Tab-separated table of C-alpha atoms in Angstrom:
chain	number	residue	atom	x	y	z
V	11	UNK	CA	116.646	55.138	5.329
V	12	UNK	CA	112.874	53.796	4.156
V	13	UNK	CA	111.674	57.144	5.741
V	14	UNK	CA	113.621	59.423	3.337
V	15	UNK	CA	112.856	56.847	0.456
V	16	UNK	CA	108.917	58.652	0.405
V	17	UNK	CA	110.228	61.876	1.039
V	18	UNK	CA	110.989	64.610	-1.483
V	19	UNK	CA	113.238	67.463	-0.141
V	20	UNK	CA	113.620	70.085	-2.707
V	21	UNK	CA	116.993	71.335	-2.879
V	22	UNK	CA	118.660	68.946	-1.196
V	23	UNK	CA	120.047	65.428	-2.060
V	24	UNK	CA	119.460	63.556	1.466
V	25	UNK	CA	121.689	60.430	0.345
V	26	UNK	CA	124.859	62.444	-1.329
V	27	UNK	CA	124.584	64.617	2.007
V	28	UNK	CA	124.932	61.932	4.099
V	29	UNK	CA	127.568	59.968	2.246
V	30	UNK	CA	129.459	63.243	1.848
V	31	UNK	CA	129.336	63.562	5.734
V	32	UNK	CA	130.616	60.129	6.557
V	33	UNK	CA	133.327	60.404	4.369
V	34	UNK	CA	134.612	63.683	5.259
V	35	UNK	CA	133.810	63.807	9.128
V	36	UNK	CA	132.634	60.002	10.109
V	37	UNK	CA	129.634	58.302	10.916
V	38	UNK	CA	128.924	60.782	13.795
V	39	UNK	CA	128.539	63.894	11.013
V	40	UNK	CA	126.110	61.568	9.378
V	41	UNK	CA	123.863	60.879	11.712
V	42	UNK	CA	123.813	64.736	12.512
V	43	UNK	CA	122.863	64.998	8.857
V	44	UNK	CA	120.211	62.777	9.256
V	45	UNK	CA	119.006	64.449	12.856
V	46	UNK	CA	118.594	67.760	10.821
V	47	UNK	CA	116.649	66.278	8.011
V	48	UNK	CA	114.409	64.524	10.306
V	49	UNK	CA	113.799	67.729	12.165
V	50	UNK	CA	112.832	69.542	9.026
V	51	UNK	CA	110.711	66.818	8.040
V	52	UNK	CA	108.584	67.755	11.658
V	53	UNK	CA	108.426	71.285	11.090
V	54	UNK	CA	107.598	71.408	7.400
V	55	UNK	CA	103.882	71.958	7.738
V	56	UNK	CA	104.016	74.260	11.171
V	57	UNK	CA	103.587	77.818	10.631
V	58	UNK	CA	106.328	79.793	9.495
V	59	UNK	CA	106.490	81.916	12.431
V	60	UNK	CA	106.933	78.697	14.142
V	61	UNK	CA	109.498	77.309	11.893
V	62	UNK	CA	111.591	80.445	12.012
V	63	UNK	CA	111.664	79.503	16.026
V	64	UNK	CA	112.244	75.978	15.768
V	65	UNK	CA	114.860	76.926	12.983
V	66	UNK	CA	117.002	79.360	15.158
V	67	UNK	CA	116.463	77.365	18.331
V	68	UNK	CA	117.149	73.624	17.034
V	69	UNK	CA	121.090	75.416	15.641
V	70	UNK	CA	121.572	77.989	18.220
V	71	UNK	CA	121.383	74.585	20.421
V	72	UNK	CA	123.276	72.118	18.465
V	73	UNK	CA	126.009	73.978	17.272
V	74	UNK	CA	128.985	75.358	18.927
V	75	UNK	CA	130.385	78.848	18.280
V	76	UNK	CA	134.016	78.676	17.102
V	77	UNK	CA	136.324	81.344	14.924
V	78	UNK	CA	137.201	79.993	11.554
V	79	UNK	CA	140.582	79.579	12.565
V	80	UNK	CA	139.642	76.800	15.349
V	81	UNK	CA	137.349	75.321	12.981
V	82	UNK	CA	139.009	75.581	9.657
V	83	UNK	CA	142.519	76.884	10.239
V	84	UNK	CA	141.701	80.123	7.940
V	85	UNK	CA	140.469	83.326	8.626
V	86	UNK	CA	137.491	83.941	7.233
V	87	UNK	CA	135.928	80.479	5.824
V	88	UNK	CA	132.286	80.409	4.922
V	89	UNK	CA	130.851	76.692	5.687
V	90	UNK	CA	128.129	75.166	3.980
V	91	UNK	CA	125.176	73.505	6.388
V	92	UNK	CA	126.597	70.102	5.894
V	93	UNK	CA	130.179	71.268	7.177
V	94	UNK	CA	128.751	72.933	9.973
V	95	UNK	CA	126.364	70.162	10.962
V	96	UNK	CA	129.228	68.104	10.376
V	97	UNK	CA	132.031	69.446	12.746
V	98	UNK	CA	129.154	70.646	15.279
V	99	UNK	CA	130.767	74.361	15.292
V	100	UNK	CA	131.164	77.659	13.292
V	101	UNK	CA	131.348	81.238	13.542
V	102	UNK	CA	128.276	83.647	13.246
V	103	UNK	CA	128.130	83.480	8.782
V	104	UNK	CA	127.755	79.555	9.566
V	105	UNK	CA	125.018	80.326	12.101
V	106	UNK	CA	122.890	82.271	9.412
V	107	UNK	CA	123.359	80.287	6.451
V	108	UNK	CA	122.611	77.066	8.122
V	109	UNK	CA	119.421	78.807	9.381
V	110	UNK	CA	118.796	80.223	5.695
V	111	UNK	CA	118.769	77.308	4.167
V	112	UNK	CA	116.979	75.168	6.523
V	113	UNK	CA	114.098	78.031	6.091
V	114	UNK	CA	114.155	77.485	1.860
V	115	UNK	CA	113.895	74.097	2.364
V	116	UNK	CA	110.786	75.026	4.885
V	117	UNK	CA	108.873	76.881	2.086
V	118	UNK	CA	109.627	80.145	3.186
V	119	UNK	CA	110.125	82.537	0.198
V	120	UNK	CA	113.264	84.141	-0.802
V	121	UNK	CA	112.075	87.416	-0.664
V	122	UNK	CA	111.168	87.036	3.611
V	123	UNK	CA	115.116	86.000	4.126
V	124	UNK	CA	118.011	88.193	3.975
V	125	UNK	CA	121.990	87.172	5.483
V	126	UNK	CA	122.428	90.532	6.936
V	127	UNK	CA	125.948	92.335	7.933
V	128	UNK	CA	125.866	94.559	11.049
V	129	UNK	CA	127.908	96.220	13.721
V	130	UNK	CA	127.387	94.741	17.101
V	131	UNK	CA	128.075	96.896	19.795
V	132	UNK	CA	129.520	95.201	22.372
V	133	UNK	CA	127.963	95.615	26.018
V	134	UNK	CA	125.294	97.209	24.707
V	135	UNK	CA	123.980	100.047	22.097
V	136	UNK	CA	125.647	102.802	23.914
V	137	UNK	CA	129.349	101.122	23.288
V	138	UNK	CA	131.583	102.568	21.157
V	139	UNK	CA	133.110	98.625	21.067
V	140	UNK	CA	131.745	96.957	18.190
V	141	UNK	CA	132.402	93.780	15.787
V	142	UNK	CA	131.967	93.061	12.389
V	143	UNK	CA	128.637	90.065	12.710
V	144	UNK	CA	126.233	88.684	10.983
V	145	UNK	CA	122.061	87.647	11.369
V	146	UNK	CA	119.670	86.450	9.378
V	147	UNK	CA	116.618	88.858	9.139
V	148	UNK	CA	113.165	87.637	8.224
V	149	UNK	CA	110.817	90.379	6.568
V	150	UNK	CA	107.076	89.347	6.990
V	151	UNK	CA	106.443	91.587	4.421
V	152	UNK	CA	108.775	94.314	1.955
V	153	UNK	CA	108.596	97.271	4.124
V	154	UNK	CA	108.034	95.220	7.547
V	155	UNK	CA	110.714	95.498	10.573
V	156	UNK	CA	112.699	92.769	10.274
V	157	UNK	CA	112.960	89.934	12.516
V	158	UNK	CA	116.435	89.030	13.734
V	159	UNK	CA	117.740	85.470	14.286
V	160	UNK	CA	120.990	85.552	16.265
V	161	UNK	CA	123.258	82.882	17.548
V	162	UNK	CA	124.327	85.719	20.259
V	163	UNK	CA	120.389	84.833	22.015
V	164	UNK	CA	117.959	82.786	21.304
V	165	UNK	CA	114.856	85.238	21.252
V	166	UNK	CA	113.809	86.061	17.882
V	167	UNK	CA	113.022	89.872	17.930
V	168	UNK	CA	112.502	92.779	15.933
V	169	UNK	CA	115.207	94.833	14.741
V	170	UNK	CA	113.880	97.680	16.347
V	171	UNK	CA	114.828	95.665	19.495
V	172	UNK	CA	118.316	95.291	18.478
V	173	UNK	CA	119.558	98.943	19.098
V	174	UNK	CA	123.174	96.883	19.775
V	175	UNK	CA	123.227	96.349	15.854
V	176	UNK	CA	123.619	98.352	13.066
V	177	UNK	CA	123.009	97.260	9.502
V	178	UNK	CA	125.551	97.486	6.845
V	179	UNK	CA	124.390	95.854	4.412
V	180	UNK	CA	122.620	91.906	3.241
V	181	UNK	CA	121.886	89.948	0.446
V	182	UNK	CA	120.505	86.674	-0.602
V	183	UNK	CA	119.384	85.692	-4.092
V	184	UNK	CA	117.934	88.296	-5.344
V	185	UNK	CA	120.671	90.912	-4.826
V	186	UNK	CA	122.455	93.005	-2.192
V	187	UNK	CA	120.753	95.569	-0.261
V	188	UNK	CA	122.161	98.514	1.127
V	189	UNK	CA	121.761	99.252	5.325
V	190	UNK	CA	117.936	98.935	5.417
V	191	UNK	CA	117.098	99.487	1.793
V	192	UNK	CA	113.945	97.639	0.234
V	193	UNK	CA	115.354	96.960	-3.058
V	194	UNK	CA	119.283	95.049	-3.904
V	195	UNK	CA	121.331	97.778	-5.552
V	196	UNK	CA	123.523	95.204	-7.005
V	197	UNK	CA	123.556	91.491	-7.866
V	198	UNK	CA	124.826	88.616	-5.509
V	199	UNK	CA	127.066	87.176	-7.879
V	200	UNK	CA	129.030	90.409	-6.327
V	201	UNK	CA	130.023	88.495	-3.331
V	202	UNK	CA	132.417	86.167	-4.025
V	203	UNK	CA	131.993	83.706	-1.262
V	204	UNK	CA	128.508	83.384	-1.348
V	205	UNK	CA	129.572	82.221	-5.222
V	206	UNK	CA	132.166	79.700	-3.553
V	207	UNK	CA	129.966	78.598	-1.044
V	208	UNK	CA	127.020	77.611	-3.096
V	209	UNK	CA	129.715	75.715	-5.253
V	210	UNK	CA	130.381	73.715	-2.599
V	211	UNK	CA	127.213	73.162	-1.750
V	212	UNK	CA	126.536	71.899	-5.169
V	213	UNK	CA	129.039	68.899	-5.195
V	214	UNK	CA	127.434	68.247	-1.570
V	215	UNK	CA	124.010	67.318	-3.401
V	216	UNK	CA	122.388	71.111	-3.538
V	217	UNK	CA	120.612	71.818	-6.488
V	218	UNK	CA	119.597	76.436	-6.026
């Protein structure tokens, strides 16, 4: 633990993370904890185009895909980073918002992230089989093509090179943004379990 001792994570309480993963999933959860943090400690001053790879590779990796109702026995649970470090699985929200947050804690600004809704068609753009999913999209700049980060592949690529998925809407702190749409047309406290999940996040040692 002396390494964390001279390190300042904004955001995050390292210590309350890991006790809150030993208790809750054992001393294998908290050494996962600790894996992560160490991992963002090696990234922190690459470039963010870099970080956004080592981001989507290090949980697209680590972490197994799993419906909520393997992992939490509900249907629709959205997990905070800790509880999907913790178990080692999730379902494609836990993907994104591990992914989101590791980013914040990189430096990247707000403004570059969105958690984005789409409609994956399955087998390919030209399906009429499609799934409710979710990415996180990473605008370089307001009006840029977004990047995607998927757990579906591990190539981060534009979304003009996603013609298998079609926006419906995204948010993240600054409001909720329609399809495509530059500017959040409502605020986030709109979504109610984005307002649960950062609550739980908060008695995990996450300070917004």
């Amino acid at each position: 633990m002396g390494l964390w001792a001279v390190l300042a994570f904004a955001g995050f309480d390292l210590e309350r993370m890991e006790a809150v993963a030993q208790q809750r999933f054992g001393a294998a959860a908290a050494e996962a904890v600790e894996a992560w943090r160490s991992a963002l400690a090696g990234w922190r001053d690459q470039a963010e185009q870099e970080q956004l790879r080592r981001v989507n590779e290090y949980f697209n990796r680590r972490i197994r895909f799993a419906d909520d109702s393997v992992v939490w026995s509900q249907t629709d649970y959205w997990a905070t980073p800790l509880e999907t470090i913790g178990r080692g699985a999730g379902d494609c929200e836990d993907f994104v918002f591990a992914k989101y947050f590791s980013l914040r804690e990189l430096g990247v600004p707000e403004a570059r992230l969105r958690m984005t809704y789409v409609r994956a068609h399955i087998g390919g753009p030209a399906s009429s089989v499609t799934q409710a999913h979710m990415v996180l999209s990473y605008y370089p700049s307001p009006e840029a093509v977004p990047l995607v980060l998927d757990n579906l592949i591990t190539d981060i690529r534009p979304a003009t090179a996603r013609p298998d998925l079609a926006p419906v809407f995204s948010f993240n702190m600054q409001g909720v943004f329609v399809g495509g749409a530059a500017q959040a047309t409502s605020p986030v406290d709109r979504v109610s379990r984005w307002r649960e999940l950062l609550q739980r996040m908060r008695s995990e040692g996450y300070t917004p």
